[in-house]
Coordinates of C-alpha atoms in Angstrom, one line a residue:
X1 CA 23.7 5.5 45.4
X2 CA 25.4 5.8 42.1
X3 CA 28.6 4.4 40.7
X4 CA 30.6 6.6 38.4
X5 CA 31.0 5.3 34.9
X6 CA 34.1 3.2 34.6
X7 CA 34.0 2.0 38.3
X8 CA 34.7 -1.6 39.2
X9 CA 32.1 -4.2 40.3
X10 CA 33.6 -4.0 43.8
X11 CA 33.1 -0.3 43.9
X12 CA 29.5 -0.7 42.8
X13 CA 28.9 -3.2 45.6
X14 CA 30.4 -0.8 48.1
X15 CA 28.3 2.1 46.9
X16 CA 25.1 0.0 47.1
X17 CA 26.0 -1.3 50.5
X18 CA 26.6 2.3 51.7
X19 CA 23.1 3.2 50.5
X20 CA 21.6 0.2 52.3
X21 CA 23.5 1.1 55.5
X22 CA 22.3 4.8 55.4
X23 CA 18.7 3.7 54.8
X24 CA 19.0 1.3 57.8
X25 CA 20.3 4.0 60.0
X26 CA 17.3 6.2 59.1
X27 CA 15.0 3.3 59.8
X28 CA 16.6 2.8 63.2
X29 CA 16.3 6.5 64.0
X30 CA 12.5 6.1 63.3
X31 CA 12.3 3.4 65.9
X32 CA 12.0 0.6 63.3
X33 CA 13.7 -2.8 63.7
X34 CA 16.7 -3.9 61.7
X35 CA 14.4 -5.9 59.5
X36 CA 12.4 -2.8 58.6
X37 CA 9.9 -2.9 55.8
X38 CA 11.0 -1.7 52.4
X39 CA 10.2 -2.2 48.7
X40 CA 13.2 -1.2 46.5
X41 CA 11.4 -2.0 43.2
X42 CA 8.8 0.6 44.1
X43 CA 11.5 3.1 45.3
X44 CA 10.3 2.6 48.9
X45 CA 13.7 2.4 50.7
X46 CA 12.1 2.8 54.1
X47 CA 8.4 2.6 55.1
X48 CA 7.9 4.6 58.3
X49 CA 5.6 3.9 61.3
X50 CA 2.8 5.9 59.6
X51 CA 3.0 3.6 56.5
X52 CA 4.5 6.4 54.4
X53 CA 7.4 5.6 52.1
X54 CA 10.7 7.3 51.8
X55 CA 13.2 7.3 48.9
X56 CA 16.5 7.7 50.8
X57 CA 19.3 9.2 48.8
X58 CA 22.8 9.3 50.3
X59 CA 25.3 9.4 47.4
X60 CA 27.7 12.3 47.5
X61 CA 27.8 13.2 43.8
X62 CA 25.0 11.6 41.8
X63 CA 21.8 9.6 42.4
X64 CA 20.5 7.2 39.9
X65 CA 16.7 7.8 39.7
X66 CA 16.1 5.1 37.2
X67 CA 17.8 2.8 34.7
X68 CA 15.2 1.1 32.5
X69 CA 15.0 -1.1 29.5
X70 CA 12.5 -0.9 26.7
X71 CA 10.1 -3.3 28.4
X72 CA 9.6 -1.0 31.3
X73 CA 8.3 1.8 29.1
X74 CA 6.2 -0.6 27.1
X75 CA 4.4 -2.0 30.2
X76 CA 4.3 0.9 32.7
X77 CA 1.1 2.8 32.2
X78 CA 2.5 5.7 34.1
X79 CA 5.0 6.4 31.3
X80 CA 2.6 5.3 28.5
X81 CA -0.1 7.7 29.7
X82 CA 2.2 10.7 29.8
X83 CA 1.2 12.4 26.5
X84 CA 3.8 10.5 24.4
X85 CA 6.7 10.6 26.7
X86 CA 6.8 6.8 27.0
X87 CA 6.8 6.5 23.2
X88 CA 9.7 8.9 22.9
X89 CA 11.7 7.1 25.5
X90 CA 11.2 3.9 23.5
X91 CA 12.3 5.7 20.3
X92 CA 15.5 6.7 22.1
X93 CA 16.2 3.0 22.7
X94 CA 15.2 2.0 19.2
X95 CA 17.7 4.5 17.7
X96 CA 20.4 2.0 18.5
X97 CA 20.9 -1.4 16.7
X98 CA 19.8 -4.6 18.4
X99 CA 23.3 -5.7 19.5
X100 CA 26.2 -4.1 21.3
X101 CA 28.5 -5.5 18.6
X102 CA 26.6 -3.7 15.8
X103 CA 26.7 -0.4 17.8
X104 CA 30.5 -0.7 18.2
X105 CA 30.9 -0.9 14.4
X106 CA 29.0 2.4 13.8
X107 CA 28.4 4.5 16.9
X108 CA 27.9 7.8 15.0
X109 CA 24.8 6.7 13.0
X110 CA 23.0 5.6 16.2
X111 CA 23.9 8.8 18.0
X112 CA 22.6 10.9 15.1
X113 CA 19.3 8.9 15.1
X114 CA 19.1 9.6 18.9
X115 CA 19.0 13.3 18.3
X116 CA 15.4 13.2 17.0
X117 CA 13.6 11.8 20.0
X118 CA 15.9 13.6 22.4
X119 CA 15.0 16.9 20.8
X120 CA 11.3 16.0 20.9
X121 CA 11.6 15.1 24.6
X122 CA 13.2 18.5 25.4
X123 CA 10.4 20.2 23.5
X124 CA 7.7 18.3 25.4
X125 CA 9.2 19.1 28.7
X126 CA 8.7 22.9 28.1
X127 CA 5.2 22.1 29.2
X128 CA 5.6 22.4 33.0
X129 CA 2.6 20.2 33.8
X130 CA 4.1 17.4 31.7
X131 CA 7.6 18.0 33.2
X132 CA 6.1 17.7 36.7
X133 CA 4.2 14.5 35.8
X134 CA 7.5 13.0 34.6
X135 CA 9.3 14.0 37.8
X136 CA 6.6 12.6 40.0
X137 CA 6.7 9.3 38.1
X138 CA 10.4 9.0 38.0
X139 CA 11.4 10.0 41.5
X140 CA 8.3 9.0 43.5
X141 CA 6.8 6.2 41.3
X142 CA 3.8 8.3 40.5
X143 CA 3.2 9.4 44.1
X144 CA 3.5 5.9 45.7
X145 CA 6.6 7.3 47.6
X146 CA 5.7 10.1 49.9
X147 CA 9.1 11.6 50.8
X148 CA 12.5 12.3 49.3
X149 CA 14.9 11.9 52.3
X150 CA 18.4 13.1 51.7
X151 CA 21.3 12.2 53.9
X152 CA 23.5 15.3 54.0
X153 CA 26.0 16.6 56.5
X154 CA 25.2 13.9 59.0
X155 CA 21.4 14.5 58.9
X156 CA 18.4 13.1 57.1
X157 CA 16.4 15.9 55.4
X158 CA 12.8 14.9 54.7
X159 CA 11.0 16.6 51.8
X160 CA 7.3 16.0 50.7
X161 CA 6.9 14.6 47.2
X162 CA 4.5 17.2 45.9
X163 CA 6.6 20.1 47.1
X164 CA 9.8 18.6 45.6
X165 CA 8.1 18.1 42.2
X166 CA 6.6 21.6 42.3
X167 CA 9.9 23.3 43.2
X168 CA 11.8 21.3 40.5
X169 CA 9.2 21.7 37.8
X170 CA 8.8 25.5 38.4
X171 CA 12.6 26.1 38.5
X172 CA 14.0 23.8 35.9
X173 CA 15.0 24.9 32.5
X174 CA 15.2 22.0 30.0
X175 CA 17.8 21.8 27.3
X176 CA 19.6 19.3 25.1
X177 CA 23.3 18.7 25.5
X178 CA 25.8 20.2 23.2
X179 CA 28.5 18.4 21.2
X180 CA 31.4 16.9 23.2
X181 CA 34.4 15.5 21.3
X182 CA 33.2 13.3 18.5
X183 CA 29.6 13.0 19.9
X184 CA 27.0 15.1 18.2
X185 CA 24.5 17.5 19.9
X186 CA 21.3 16.3 21.6
X187 CA 22.5 13.1 23.2
X188 CA 20.9 14.0 26.6
X189 CA 18.0 16.0 28.0
X190 CA 19.4 18.3 30.8
X191 CA 17.3 19.7 33.6
X192 CA 19.0 22.8 34.8
X193 CA 18.8 25.3 37.7
X194 CA 20.9 28.5 38.0
X195 CA 22.8 27.4 34.9
X196 CA 23.9 24.1 36.5
X197 CA 22.9 20.6 35.5
X198 CA 20.6 19.1 38.1
X199 CA 19.2 16.1 36.2
X200 CA 20.4 14.2 33.1
X201 CA 18.3 11.9 31.0
X202 CA 20.6 9.8 28.7
X203 CA 21.2 6.5 27.0
X204 CA 23.6 4.1 28.6
X205 CA 25.5 2.3 26.0
X206 CA 29.0 2.1 27.6
X207 CA 28.9 -1.7 28.3
X208 CA 27.2 -4.8 26.9
X209 CA 25.5 -5.4 30.2
X210 CA 23.6 -2.0 30.1
X211 CA 23.3 -1.6 26.4
X212 CA 20.1 0.1 25.2
X213 CA 19.0 1.3 28.6
X214 CA 17.9 4.8 29.6
X215 CA 19.2 6.4 32.7
X216 CA 18.0 9.4 34.7
X217 CA 20.5 10.8 37.1
X218 CA 20.3 13.7 39.5
X219 CA 23.4 15.5 40.8
X220 CA 23.3 15.9 44.6
X221 CA 24.9 19.4 45.2
X222 CA 22.7 21.4 42.8
X223 CA 19.6 19.4 43.8
X224 CA 20.2 20.3 47.4
X225 CA 21.0 23.9 46.5
X226 CA 17.6 24.2 44.7
X227 CA 15.5 22.5 47.5
X228 CA 17.1 24.6 50.2
X229 CA 16.8 27.8 48.2
X230 CA 13.0 27.3 47.8
X231 CA 12.1 25.4 51.0
X232 CA 13.5 27.3 54.0
X233 CA 11.2 26.3 56.8
X234 CA 12.5 23.4 58.9
X235 CA 11.9 21.4 62.0
X236 CA 14.6 19.5 63.9
X237 CA 13.7 16.5 66.1
X238 CA 15.2 16.2 69.6
X239 CA 18.0 13.7 69.8
X240 CA 17.5 12.6 66.2
X241 CA 19.6 13.6 63.2
X242 CA 16.4 14.2 61.2
X243 CA 15.1 17.5 59.8
X244 CA 11.8 17.9 58.0
X245 CA 11.4 20.8 55.5
X246 CA 8.4 22.8 54.2
X247 CA 5.2 20.8 53.8
X248 CA 6.8 17.8 55.3
X249 CA 6.7 19.5 58.7
X250 CA 3.0 19.0 59.0
X251 CA 2.9 15.5 57.5
X252 CA 6.0 13.7 58.8
X253 CA 6.5 12.2 62.3
X254 CA 2.8 12.0 63.2
X255 CA 3.0 8.9 65.4

């Protein structure tokens, strides 16, 4: 789940609770108990009876894929081993002064420094293999999570991790953002499909609490549009609001 910028703490709690509730309902449909196994830090919202992990997404507009500080990119070998991507993400963070108060005094200088690593990231992601490695790490924790499970129109759609990454990587065009208002160009890396933003990689500096953090969001409607356009085969399960798609058909629900 994802809280829109400017939302209240109460709204944030409600969004998080809605996400937990939707994951619980999916677990119950699988025949799990209410105290089902999960590991949120590893993106494993539900672990099914086969031992496979699902990242369950139920937000209506955006999903927060990650929100990480500098220390995560320093210590996570998955990002560090990705041909310089981890280093560039750290450079994005280091473009900003150490304190939120300093940033408030001169936002423009920091934003101009940010342009350099953001442009470099966009250029690196023209390499489709590197782009797919980033998506696998970001969405599926490097493959530790087996499925992306999307709650949509009252049903849980189950997609296999490798197929999701292949479809996204093959179809994304990667660009930098253009200037908006007083902000300069290249403040984000945009992952686009059919001329619509699907993913956004950006700095979050809108509050002291989340200062100098990098956020990767995905927008639900264009994400679903892309997946359904490229993965049409589906299997419905009797008396269950669950649908598996594409390669997930032969892998999911094997117990």
